[in-house]
RNA sequence: GCGCUUGUAGCUCAAUUGGACAGAGCAUCUGACUACGGAUCAGAAGGUUCGGGGUUCGAAUCCCUGCAAGCGCGCCA
């Protein structure tokens, strides 16, 4: 944490904060009060009449200094006022003993200079990660159907979190785990076959509408092939003999395996298209079957057993996860000799730590950010899973397994998000691929567009359950807050166009006199820009992309207010005011572009 | 029963992780420049932050307790 704060010392605000902290520290020394600098709290008050910065030192340290908080505060305020602190206009004492520091607008002008110089690329970019590598896995819905709402939420969240990591100096690899082995895939294949040849779908199979659709799609593909065989079942068998198989248990009829393999690809195509329509993409799609074929499961099991982390009981092989904080031990191999899902999951998570694997995937492209790692024997610094609440019970066992395999406890992190309740016309929709009634993310995106959908997912904290009423969202699409933000961006582009056609020279990135920017609306807008670097840092640290959403709305609001009250290009605006305002406008555009990019939402030139 | 998460304006959600008078958007009501884009702006109204204790200068936030909701607790995945 201390390290993180230090690494962030780039922004104007954090430099100002450091300066003020030093000034307070020095002033206290002169007053004969010794305070550890870590006990000097500085924050930006919610109300502007409480100053630009405010400190609670007097409150926190009054007892140790044997002085009344307000007395100490007053002496500190007086001492600071004459200390010649840069930008410091005046000080006062308020409330129970806060020392409020009022700065001259000049400090905010420095902020705008930094925004202009940094631009979209460098403003609010941090080096917290210093090239560390982070793996993020999210969505990973079973490839047995289209993406449901939860997948949409984790997609938007995971992708934005990855963007935050990259902006903060981490290299990332984003992964989708394709669960193409096991019972669900088998059932999926059986359901497809049943739909094709008119048999009843198994009770515990997949009954959704899409299964019928896809079955007829597959039937169509088979029919369009050569041959005059009318019997669909026979065609399936023929096709199965030649084509690929899903790697599900041997002994399964070949046509089921064939249909399953086809179905998985069909589902994945659907999932991928849907996510990409929301601007979510993955660097790597890891198939479980490929992992199994590589022998990773045997390898991991061997290592765990050699390390005495396993035991046998009732003909099954158990992993002693309870020794690492889990409620109880977990089965790796069932008494019938088959592995549970847990073993491949361990193998996968172990593999994600591998730097070799990361390098291999990096060569295939898709890995983003600059990895500074050079130690070939090292491993990834952080492996993150984004999970729905229905999987939270699984976290302790994976965490335990990772520790057993030698990965530091803090290098595996599970982010558990609350599930999404999807409604249509005020009624809750059951989210189940098996019962058939569900609303797909695709449907949501089609109805309201990708920006509204993505913004909606990122509007609130991942900790709170989310209810999205697809009809309500459609009906109110025009009033959606995303347009409020995008409109601000488009307005700015419009100002630039107007300036050009009026023959006004564009403002250079530096050198513009910003001193005319002293009005309330101008200062409010500058303050909004000022906090972006810390918003980015906090959003990353708290794994909370929705903080960016909140900020981007605040910035847009500040801009609309400014735009309404402060004419820029009117003929009666003096050139120096005009240029300063143009500068502020461009700075706002930079801020909006950064925020919207982190959210994966388009920043349009016109609407 | 145990564990995780949550409970804030009529509705949907924020709240700088312990700071000052709890803020936005919808919805309701009232206004604004014959417009550098009105998809905008200003104002009004709306609160016992689920209840009850506690900690301290200070609590929506931390502790205890009760209530309510979601999820999890398999040799299923």
XYZ file of C-alpha atoms (C1' of nucleotides) in Angstrom:
684
model
C 0.000 0.000 0.000
C 2.723 2.428 0.937
C 4.588 1.345 -2.145
C 1.520 1.857 -4.289
C 1.030 5.347 -2.965
C 4.629 6.184 -3.681
C 4.456 4.859 -7.221
C 1.552 7.169 -7.869
C 3.528 10.323 -7.214
C 3.176 11.413 -10.793
C -0.033 13.363 -10.711
C -0.304 17.020 -9.849
C -2.716 16.215 -7.058
C -0.465 13.677 -5.424
C 2.464 16.084 -5.680
C 0.335 18.784 -4.112
C -0.666 16.369 -1.396
C 2.946 15.536 -0.681
C 3.864 19.213 -0.563
C 1.067 20.012 1.841
C 1.951 17.045 4.020
C 5.527 18.305 4.219
C 4.332 21.804 5.008
C 2.054 20.561 7.791
C 4.798 18.405 9.160
C 7.201 21.348 9.213
C 4.653 23.668 10.773
C 3.955 21.158 13.528
C 7.667 20.844 14.202
C 7.914 24.598 14.617
C 5.000 24.425 17.035
C 6.864 21.812 18.998
C 4.427 19.041 18.165
C 5.960 15.845 16.873
C 3.703 13.832 14.635
C 4.583 10.857 12.501
C 3.943 11.807 8.884
C 1.734 8.747 8.503
C -0.637 10.389 10.987
C -1.137 13.449 8.841
C -4.397 12.846 7.075
C -5.184 14.928 4.011
C -8.281 14.668 1.931
C -10.334 16.562 -0.529
C -13.488 17.675 1.254
C -16.851 17.015 -0.295
C -17.834 20.672 0.023
C -15.795 23.349 -1.689
C -16.346 25.829 1.156
C -14.283 23.440 3.246
C -11.324 24.201 1.063
C -9.407 22.336 -1.595
C -7.710 20.141 0.955
C -8.472 19.432 4.539
C -6.498 17.843 7.318
C -7.611 16.105 10.470
C -4.153 16.090 12.125
C -5.313 18.272 14.948
C -8.185 15.910 15.703
C -6.133 12.765 15.548
C -3.155 14.072 17.483
C -4.773 16.403 19.980
C -4.571 13.918 22.783
C -0.899 13.118 22.258
C -0.094 16.837 21.983
C -2.094 17.529 25.161
C -3.989 20.305 23.469
C -7.610 20.928 22.611
C -8.214 19.953 18.976
C -9.471 23.341 17.913
C -6.595 25.164 19.629
C -4.037 22.983 17.970
C -5.851 23.380 14.671
C -5.880 27.158 14.992
C -2.168 27.373 15.759
C -1.409 25.059 12.864
C -3.614 27.081 10.524
C -1.881 30.315 11.522
C 1.561 28.813 11.141
C 0.735 27.394 7.705
C -0.687 30.674 6.474
C 2.689 32.344 6.821
C 4.805 29.398 5.692
C 4.900 30.382 2.043
C 3.312 27.207 0.728
C 2.918 27.230 -3.023
C -0.638 28.045 -4.213
C -1.889 28.309 -0.635
C -4.343 31.170 -0.461
C -5.672 30.971 3.086
C -6.365 28.577 5.900
C -9.138 28.237 8.415
C -10.388 25.991 11.159
C -13.795 24.402 11.026
C -15.960 21.874 12.766
C -14.398 19.929 15.609
C -10.884 20.889 14.462
C -10.336 20.430 10.767
C -7.674 22.591 9.182
C -8.978 23.642 5.803
C -6.596 24.729 3.098
C -7.891 26.983 0.372
C -5.695 27.047 -2.699
C -5.544 29.585 -5.456
C -6.961 28.535 -8.847
C -3.385 28.406 -10.108
C -2.981 24.899 -8.708
C -5.911 23.686 -10.791
C -4.382 25.356 -13.804
C -1.380 23.154 -13.262
C -3.702 20.190 -13.306
C -5.038 21.203 -16.691
C -1.517 21.663 -17.989
C -0.762 18.122 -16.910
C -3.883 16.843 -18.630
C -2.975 18.606 -21.849
C 0.590 17.452 -21.787
C -0.256 13.904 -20.857
C -3.118 13.525 -23.271
C -5.267 10.442 -23.566
C -2.228 8.219 -23.464
C -0.442 9.442 -20.384
C -2.771 11.396 -18.128
C -4.026 9.248 -15.241
C -1.689 6.458 -16.190
C 0.209 4.854 -13.353
C 3.116 2.550 -12.895
C 1.738 0.697 -9.911
C 2.314 -2.658 -11.550
C 5.834 -1.955 -12.766
C 5.394 -4.613 -15.405
C 3.954 -7.312 -13.172
C 1.834 -9.858 -14.957
C -1.778 -10.523 -14.074
C -3.999 -13.286 -15.354
C -7.717 -12.597 -15.402
C -10.272 -15.284 -16.034
C -13.902 -14.318 -16.385
C -17.207 -15.433 -17.895
C -16.087 -19.038 -18.613
C -19.711 -20.080 -19.002
C -20.209 -23.677 -20.092
C -20.190 -23.929 -23.893
C -23.630 -25.462 -23.986
C -25.688 -22.465 -24.933
C -25.804 -18.732 -25.539
C -24.532 -16.257 -22.975
C -26.954 -15.342 -20.224
C -27.029 -12.090 -18.304
C -24.474 -13.113 -15.706
C -21.989 -13.728 -18.483
C -22.622 -10.210 -19.698
C -21.926 -8.716 -16.304
C -18.703 -10.648 -15.766
C -17.633 -9.864 -19.308
C -18.060 -6.126 -18.874
C -16.533 -6.201 -15.419
C -13.571 -8.426 -16.234
C -12.698 -6.569 -19.400
C -12.821 -3.184 -17.686
C -10.797 -4.466 -14.774
C -8.171 -5.690 -17.235
C -8.132 -2.235 -18.809
C -7.580 -0.712 -15.380
C -4.704 -3.070 -14.723
C -3.094 -2.105 -18.001
C -3.530 1.594 -17.348
C -1.784 1.067 -14.025
C 1.283 -0.550 -15.491
C 0.476 -4.232 -15.403
C 0.643 -6.685 -18.248
C -2.506 -8.759 -18.510
C -3.672 -11.971 -20.010
C -7.408 -12.476 -20.165
C -8.728 -15.991 -20.426
C -11.958 -17.859 -20.975
C -11.996 -21.438 -19.740
C -13.899 -23.706 -22.080
C -15.328 -26.595 -20.159
C -15.586 -29.052 -23.035
C -15.323 -32.269 -21.069
C -17.708 -34.022 -18.820
C -21.327 -34.693 -18.128
C -22.811 -31.374 -19.229
C -21.278 -31.645 -22.663
C -22.539 -35.183 -22.992
C -26.052 -34.088 -22.075
C -25.808 -31.228 -24.500
C -24.842 -33.603 -27.314
C -27.656 -35.971 -26.409
C -30.134 -33.107 -26.387
C -29.034 -31.962 -29.835
C -29.296 -35.468 -31.254
C -32.698 -35.991 -29.677
C -33.987 -32.773 -31.213
C -32.644 -33.754 -34.606
C -34.211 -37.173 -34.844
C -37.336 -36.371 -32.894
C -36.610 -38.301 -29.718
C -37.579 -36.816 -26.363
C -34.863 -34.676 -24.783
C -33.478 -36.302 -21.616
C -35.100 -34.983 -18.441
C -31.875 -33.501 -17.178
C -30.847 -32.406 -20.683
C -31.095 -29.024 -22.360
C -34.618 -27.959 -23.182
C -34.046 -24.438 -24.386
C -35.461 -23.149 -27.610
C -31.981 -22.582 -28.961
C -31.258 -26.331 -28.817
C -34.010 -26.951 -31.322
C -32.743 -24.088 -33.460
C -29.221 -25.351 -33.435
C -30.333 -28.927 -34.041
C -32.093 -27.895 -37.207
C -29.079 -25.832 -38.165
C -26.899 -28.917 -37.840
C -29.445 -31.004 -39.695
C -29.376 -28.463 -42.479
C -25.615 -28.674 -42.707
C -25.749 -32.452 -42.882
C -28.483 -32.458 -45.521
C -26.637 -30.002 -47.691
C -23.717 -32.397 -47.796
C -23.343 -34.889 -50.579
C -25.300 -38.133 -50.708
C -28.939 -39.094 -51.074
C -29.447 -40.674 -47.690
C -32.732 -39.427 -46.212
C -32.270 -40.931 -42.800
C -30.896 -38.162 -40.602
C -29.645 -40.564 -37.970
C -27.645 -42.364 -40.630
C -26.202 -39.104 -41.897
C -25.186 -38.255 -38.361
C -23.400 -41.562 -38.036
C -21.676 -41.019 -41.351
C -20.573 -37.555 -40.387
C -19.445 -38.739 -36.991
C -17.184 -41.306 -38.569
C -15.207 -38.647 -40.376
C -15.367 -35.513 -38.294
C -13.977 -34.484 -34.929
C -15.374 -35.725 -31.674
C -16.019 -34.081 -28.408
C -13.626 -35.679 -25.953
C -16.379 -37.019 -23.764
C -16.360 -40.531 -22.356
C -15.523 -43.338 -24.691
C -18.487 -45.594 -25.098
C -20.729 -42.668 -25.907
C -22.385 -43.144 -29.282
C -20.246 -41.449 -31.946
C -23.102 -39.320 -33.199
C -23.562 -37.868 -29.721
C -19.905 -37.073 -29.527
C -20.033 -35.542 -32.945
C -23.086 -33.454 -32.143
C -21.515 -32.339 -28.883
C -18.343 -31.243 -30.627
C -20.360 -29.362 -33.203
C -22.548 -27.873 -30.497
C -19.605 -26.634 -28.465
C -18.195 -24.806 -31.433
C -21.612 -23.407 -32.215
C -22.081 -22.178 -28.657
C -18.604 -20.698 -28.495
C -19.123 -18.826 -31.715
C -22.303 -17.389 -30.263
C -20.666 -16.467 -26.972
C -17.682 -14.907 -28.673
C -19.795 -12.820 -31.022
C -21.971 -11.614 -28.203
C -19.034 -10.604 -26.044
C -17.264 -8.924 -28.930
C -20.381 -6.956 -29.672
C -19.949 -5.588 -26.148
C -16.321 -4.815 -26.864
C -15.155 -7.704 -24.680
C -12.465 -9.968 -26.051
C -10.110 -12.561 -24.618
C -6.437 -13.100 -25.217
C -6.861 -16.828 -24.847
C -9.616 -19.431 -24.887
C -8.357 -22.381 -22.900
C -10.060 -25.666 -23.709
C -10.160 -28.119 -20.857
C -9.657 -30.973 -23.300
C -6.340 -29.540 -24.482
C -5.179 -29.225 -20.932
C -6.150 -32.819 -20.229
C -4.339 -34.008 -23.330
C -1.178 -32.268 -22.220
C -0.956 -34.437 -19.136
C -1.285 -31.462 -16.814
C -3.746 -33.284 -14.593
C -1.447 -36.242 -14.024
C 1.433 -33.887 -13.407
C -0.426 -31.887 -10.797
C -1.762 -34.968 -9.072
C 1.716 -36.454 -8.969
C 3.171 -33.345 -7.405
C 0.462 -33.164 -4.780
C 0.773 -36.823 -3.891
C 4.554 -36.653 -3.745
C 4.158 -33.779 -1.353
C 1.830 -35.789 0.893
C -1.089 -33.500 0.258
C -3.386 -36.337 -0.766
C -4.855 -39.311 1.025
C -6.938 -42.365 0.133
C -10.270 -43.094 1.711
C -13.133 -45.316 0.597
C -11.417 -46.050 -2.702
C -11.231 -42.356 -3.527
C -8.269 -39.972 -3.632
C -8.687 -36.855 -1.548
C -6.872 -33.553 -1.417
C -6.255 -32.347 2.133
C -7.547 -28.843 1.525
C -8.776 -28.553 5.098
C -5.160 -28.081 6.122
C -5.239 -24.818 4.189
C -8.432 -23.269 5.403
C -11.086 -25.217 3.524
C -14.064 -26.645 5.425
C -13.206 -30.190 4.498
C -11.082 -32.259 2.187
C -12.123 -32.657 -1.433
C -12.193 -35.620 -3.760
C -9.811 -35.620 -6.717
C -10.450 -39.134 -8.008
C -13.757 -40.821 -7.377
C -13.948 -44.411 -6.232
C -14.746 -45.370 -9.824
C -11.390 -43.946 -10.877
C -12.787 -40.919 -12.686
C -11.448 -37.496 -11.732
C -13.850 -34.907 -10.371
C -14.060 -31.492 -12.031
C -11.779 -30.244 -9.261
C -8.600 -31.873 -10.561
C -8.640 -30.228 -14.004
C -9.484 -26.947 -12.349
C -6.402 -27.244 -10.192
C -4.320 -28.119 -13.217
C -5.667 -25.119 -15.079
C -5.066 -22.675 -12.276
C -1.591 -24.048 -11.775
C -0.917 -23.629 -15.480
C -2.062 -20.027 -15.380
C 0.840 -19.236 -13.070
C 3.355 -20.469 -15.624
C 5.562 -17.821 -17.149
C 6.519 -20.172 -19.980
C 2.901 -20.584 -20.888
C 2.430 -16.817 -20.711
C 5.343 -16.305 -23.094
C 3.976 -18.863 -25.524
C 0.592 -17.196 -25.562
C 2.265 -13.813 -25.841
C 3.937 -14.931 -29.056
C 0.538 -15.706 -30.453
C -0.490 -12.153 -29.712
C -3.387 -10.988 -27.670
C -1.451 -10.424 -24.490
C -1.574 -6.785 -23.592
C 0.751 -4.469 -21.736
C 4.471 -4.574 -21.227
C 5.677 -7.374 -19.044
C 8.899 -6.477 -17.296
C 9.536 -9.986 -16.054
C 12.846 -11.454 -17.035
C 13.245 -14.233 -14.504
C 12.521 -17.412 -16.485
C 11.987 -19.471 -13.355
C 9.449 -17.024 -11.969
C 5.726 -17.102 -12.360
C 2.840 -14.738 -12.817
C 2.374 -12.247 -10.008
C -1.366 -12.479 -9.723
C -4.014 -14.906 -10.924
C -7.563 -13.622 -10.672
C -10.872 -15.400 -11.123
C -14.064 -13.435 -11.523
C -16.860 -15.643 -10.245
C -20.566 -15.465 -9.666
C -21.846 -15.784 -6.139
C -23.081 -19.276 -6.927
C -19.460 -20.388 -7.134
C -18.082 -18.676 -4.072
C -18.013 -21.916 -2.109
C -15.340 -23.137 -4.450
C -12.818 -20.439 -3.643
C -11.290 -21.947 -0.467
C -10.485 -25.230 -2.154
C -8.803 -23.658 -5.171
C -6.929 -21.299 -2.918
C -5.823 -24.230 -0.784
C -4.691 -26.199 -3.821
C -2.671 -23.262 -5.151
C -0.867 -22.893 -1.859
C -0.127 -26.617 -1.822
C 1.462 -26.266 -5.229
C 3.727 -23.538 -3.925
C 1.967 -20.417 -5.160
C 1.895 -17.676 -2.524
C -1.494 -17.294 -0.900
C -1.795 -13.649 -1.938
C -1.097 -14.371 -5.593
C -4.438 -16.077 -6.124
C -7.480 -13.872 -5.891
C -11.132 -14.632 -6.422
C -13.496 -11.765 -7.066
C -16.996 -12.861 -6.244
C -19.789 -10.855 -7.802
C -23.456 -11.025 -7.001
C -25.597 -12.493 -9.701
C -27.832 -10.646 -12.077
C -31.564 -10.895 -11.963
C -32.943 -10.356 -15.381
C -36.469 -9.160 -15.760
C -38.748 -8.680 -18.659
C -41.784 -6.500 -18.315
C -41.476 -6.494 -14.548
C -41.278 -10.258 -14.248
C -38.253 -12.216 -13.155
C -36.834 -14.527 -15.780
C -35.472 -17.832 -14.644
C -31.852 -18.049 -15.646
C -31.355 -21.628 -16.612
C -30.125 -23.198 -19.778
C -31.822 -26.413 -18.850
C -35.371 -25.254 -18.337
C -35.230 -23.178 -21.463
C -36.625 -19.859 -20.296
C -33.913 -17.288 -20.342
C -32.884 -14.051 -21.840
C -29.648 -13.940 -23.678
C -27.161 -11.120 -23.508
C -27.443 -11.004 -27.272
C -31.081 -10.098 -26.887
C -30.201 -7.344 -24.465
C -27.543 -5.917 -26.752
C -29.849 -6.087 -29.750
C -32.542 -4.265 -27.832
C -30.537 -1.386 -26.369
C -27.193 -1.374 -28.146
C -23.757 -2.288 -26.858
C -22.977 0.989 -25.085
C -26.163 1.072 -23.048
C -25.793 -2.595 -22.171
C -22.193 -2.298 -21.131
C -22.738 0.908 -19.200
C -25.677 -0.683 -17.415
C -23.517 -3.591 -16.307
C -20.827 -1.223 -15.050
C -23.154 1.204 -13.345
C -23.100 -0.449 -9.982
C -20.833 -2.248 -7.594
C -20.186 -5.915 -8.236
C -21.100 -6.525 -4.593
C -24.695 -5.604 -5.072
C -27.192 -7.743 -6.823
C -28.226 -6.288 -10.116
C -31.649 -6.245 -11.647
C -31.932 -5.437 -15.291
C -35.379 -5.126 -16.750
C -34.833 -5.472 -20.440
C -38.112 -3.746 -21.307
C -37.527 -0.898 -18.899
C -34.022 -0.418 -20.237
C -35.297 -0.425 -23.800
C -38.068 2.003 -23.013
C -35.675 4.377 -21.280
C -32.765 3.816 -23.622
C -32.842 7.414 -24.823
C -32.481 8.713 -21.254
C -29.692 6.303 -20.418
C -26.827 7.963 -18.560
C -24.344 6.683 -21.105
C -25.755 9.140 -23.633
C -25.368 11.985 -21.178
C -21.665 11.215 -21.077
C -21.298 10.546 -24.780
C -23.196 13.723 -25.529
C -20.606 15.694 -23.615
C -17.890 14.155 -25.757
C -19.799 14.821 -28.959
C -20.439 18.405 -27.896
C -16.742 18.955 -27.438
C -16.038 17.548 -30.860
C -18.674 19.887 -32.175
C -16.967 22.870 -30.534
C -13.705 21.866 -32.160
C -15.375 21.668 -35.554
C -16.960 25.036 -35.006
C -13.661 26.558 -33.931
C -12.006 25.247 -37.058
C -14.664 26.612 -39.359
C -14.479 29.958 -37.538
C -10.771 30.030 -38.232
C -9.778 29.860 -34.559
C -6.360 28.291 -34.166
C -6.376 25.133 -32.055
C -4.787 25.508 -28.623
C -1.346 23.937 -28.286
C -0.740 21.283 -25.621
C 1.199 23.782 -23.558
C 1.767 27.461 -23.192
C -1.825 28.662 -23.074
C -2.502 31.229 -20.365
C -5.032 29.535 -18.109
C -5.404 32.318 -15.573
C -8.803 33.396 -16.987
C -10.263 30.141 -15.657
C -11.610 31.302 -12.314
C -15.385 30.930 -12.516
C -17.243 28.401 -10.371
C -18.133 26.218 -13.315
C -14.637 26.312 -14.654
C -13.134 25.449 -11.304
C -15.642 22.638 -10.750
C -14.695 21.142 -14.078
C -11.001 21.428 -13.257
C -11.589 19.708 -9.915
C -13.330 16.839 -11.655
C -10.348 16.415 -13.973
C -8.014 16.653 -11.027
C -9.300 13.536 -9.289
C -9.130 11.171 -12.257
C -5.676 9.773 -11.440
C -6.765 8.823 -7.947
C -10.082 7.465 -9.203
C -8.194 5.171 -11.551
C -5.915 4.010 -8.781
C -8.746 3.405 -6.346
C -10.900 1.668 -8.942
C -8.060 -0.730 -9.592
C -7.154 -1.275 -5.975
C -10.735 -1.967 -5.003
C -11.482 -3.949 -8.164
C -14.297 -1.516 -8.737
C -14.666 -0.327 -12.345
C -18.008 1.226 -11.420
C -16.054 4.037 -9.749
C -14.952 5.057 -13.220
C -18.579 5.065 -14.307
C -19.496 7.342 -11.437
C -16.607 9.654 -12.215
C -17.266 9.898 -15.907
C -20.836 10.960 -15.124
C -19.537 13.590 -12.707
C -17.157 14.936 -15.308
C -19.891 15.076 -17.930
C -22.157 16.914 -15.504
C -19.429 19.442 -14.732
C -18.852 19.953 -18.428
C -22.507 20.447 -19.314
C -22.735 23.041 -16.558
C -19.649 24.820 -17.820
C -20.826 24.669 -21.404
C -24.177 26.126 -20.487
C -22.787 29.087 -18.565
C -19.491 29.819 -20.258
C -19.554 30.739 -23.906
C -16.394 29.758 -25.720
C -16.612 30.902 -29.293
C -19.076 33.754 -29.029
C -17.803 36.892 -30.668
C -17.868 38.884 -27.430
C -15.541 36.468 -25.630
C -12.011 37.914 -25.410
C -9.426 35.773 -27.235
C -7.461 34.936 -24.074
C -10.628 33.713 -22.334
C -11.642 31.825 -25.433
C -8.310 30.041 -25.635
C -8.279 29.148 -21.962
C -11.777 27.706 -22.308
C -10.818 25.833 -25.441
C -8.019 24.344 -23.435
C -10.400 23.322 -20.690
C -12.709 21.834 -23.277
C -9.937 19.783 -24.802
C -8.801 18.662 -21.353
C -12.326 17.474 -20.669
C -12.367 15.552 -23.902
C -9.175 13.810 -22.820
C -10.712 12.899 -19.469
C -13.898 11.588 -21.060
C -11.934 9.583 -23.594
C -9.843 7.983 -20.854
C -12.854 7.135 -18.719
C -14.950 5.771 -21.563
C -12.037 3.718 -22.823
C -11.650 2.122 -19.399
C -15.323 1.275 -19.535
C -15.055 -0.089 -23.052
C -17.647 2.367 -24.292
C -17.442 4.377 -27.489
C -16.543 8.083 -27.316
C -18.373 9.492 -30.350
C -17.542 12.639 -32.321
C -21.208 13.094 -33.112
C -24.477 11.523 -32.105
C -27.900 -24.935 11.369
C -23.015 -22.941 9.421
C -20.489 -19.701 5.816
C -20.193 -15.589 2.027
C -22.682 -11.140 0.152
C -26.332 -7.451 0.724
C -30.041 -3.988 3.301
C -29.321 3.912 2.024
C -35.022 9.087 -1.072
C -41.229 6.264 -4.186
C -37.695 3.262 -7.891
C -32.361 2.044 -9.547
C -27.894 3.033 -7.178
C -23.417 6.273 -5.177
C -20.802 7.896 -0.890
C -12.865 9.740 -1.297
C -12.946 2.758 3.178
C -13.950 6.475 10.147
C -14.901 12.758 8.374
C -17.998 18.032 8.316
C -25.262 19.356 6.403
C -25.631 11.192 3.347
C -25.371 12.462 -2.870
C -26.828 11.316 -8.340
C -30.240 9.398 -12.140
C -35.283 8.140 -13.036
C -40.314 9.539 -11.432
C -43.217 14.360 -9.432
C -43.577 19.809 -9.416
C -41.532 24.821 -11.144
C -38.370 27.633 -14.175
C -34.022 29.057 -18.306
C -30.476 31.385 -23.121
C -34.962 32.476 -30.359
C -29.150 28.244 -28.791
C -20.575 27.331 -29.706
C -25.850 20.663 -30.406
C -32.240 21.565 -25.496
C -29.803 14.055 -25.508
C -28.574 20.685 -21.911
C -28.984 23.910 -17.431
C -31.243 25.925 -12.639
C -34.617 25.193 -8.521
C -38.343 22.549 -5.247
C -39.829 18.240 -2.833
C -38.277 13.587 -1.113
C -33.993 10.178 4.625
C -34.751 7.530 12.043
C -28.873 4.871 6.123
C -33.561 -2.402 8.325
C -34.205 -2.430 14.235
C -31.451 -2.278 19.064
C -26.951 -1.683 21.772
C -21.526 -0.351 21.792
C -16.523 1.885 20.368
C -14.856 7.937 19.769
C -13.842 14.274 18.790
C -16.978 12.019 14.648
C -20.330 5.897 12.354
C -24.139 4.389 6.363
C -18.980 2.621 7.142
C -15.904 -0.693 12.753
C -17.723 -4.372 17.042
C -22.017 -7.178 19.368
C -27.134 -8.579 18.649
C -31.847 -9.225 16.268
C -34.639 -9.073 11.477
C -34.928 -9.549 6.080
C -33.080 -10.991 1.080
C -29.678 -13.680 -2.435
C -26.134 -17.514 -2.871
C -23.330 -21.718 -1.134
C -22.633 -26.057 2.090
C -22.247 -33.637 -3.253
C -17.277 -39.139 -4.889
C -22.511 -32.757 -9.549
C -20.066 -29.009 -12.580
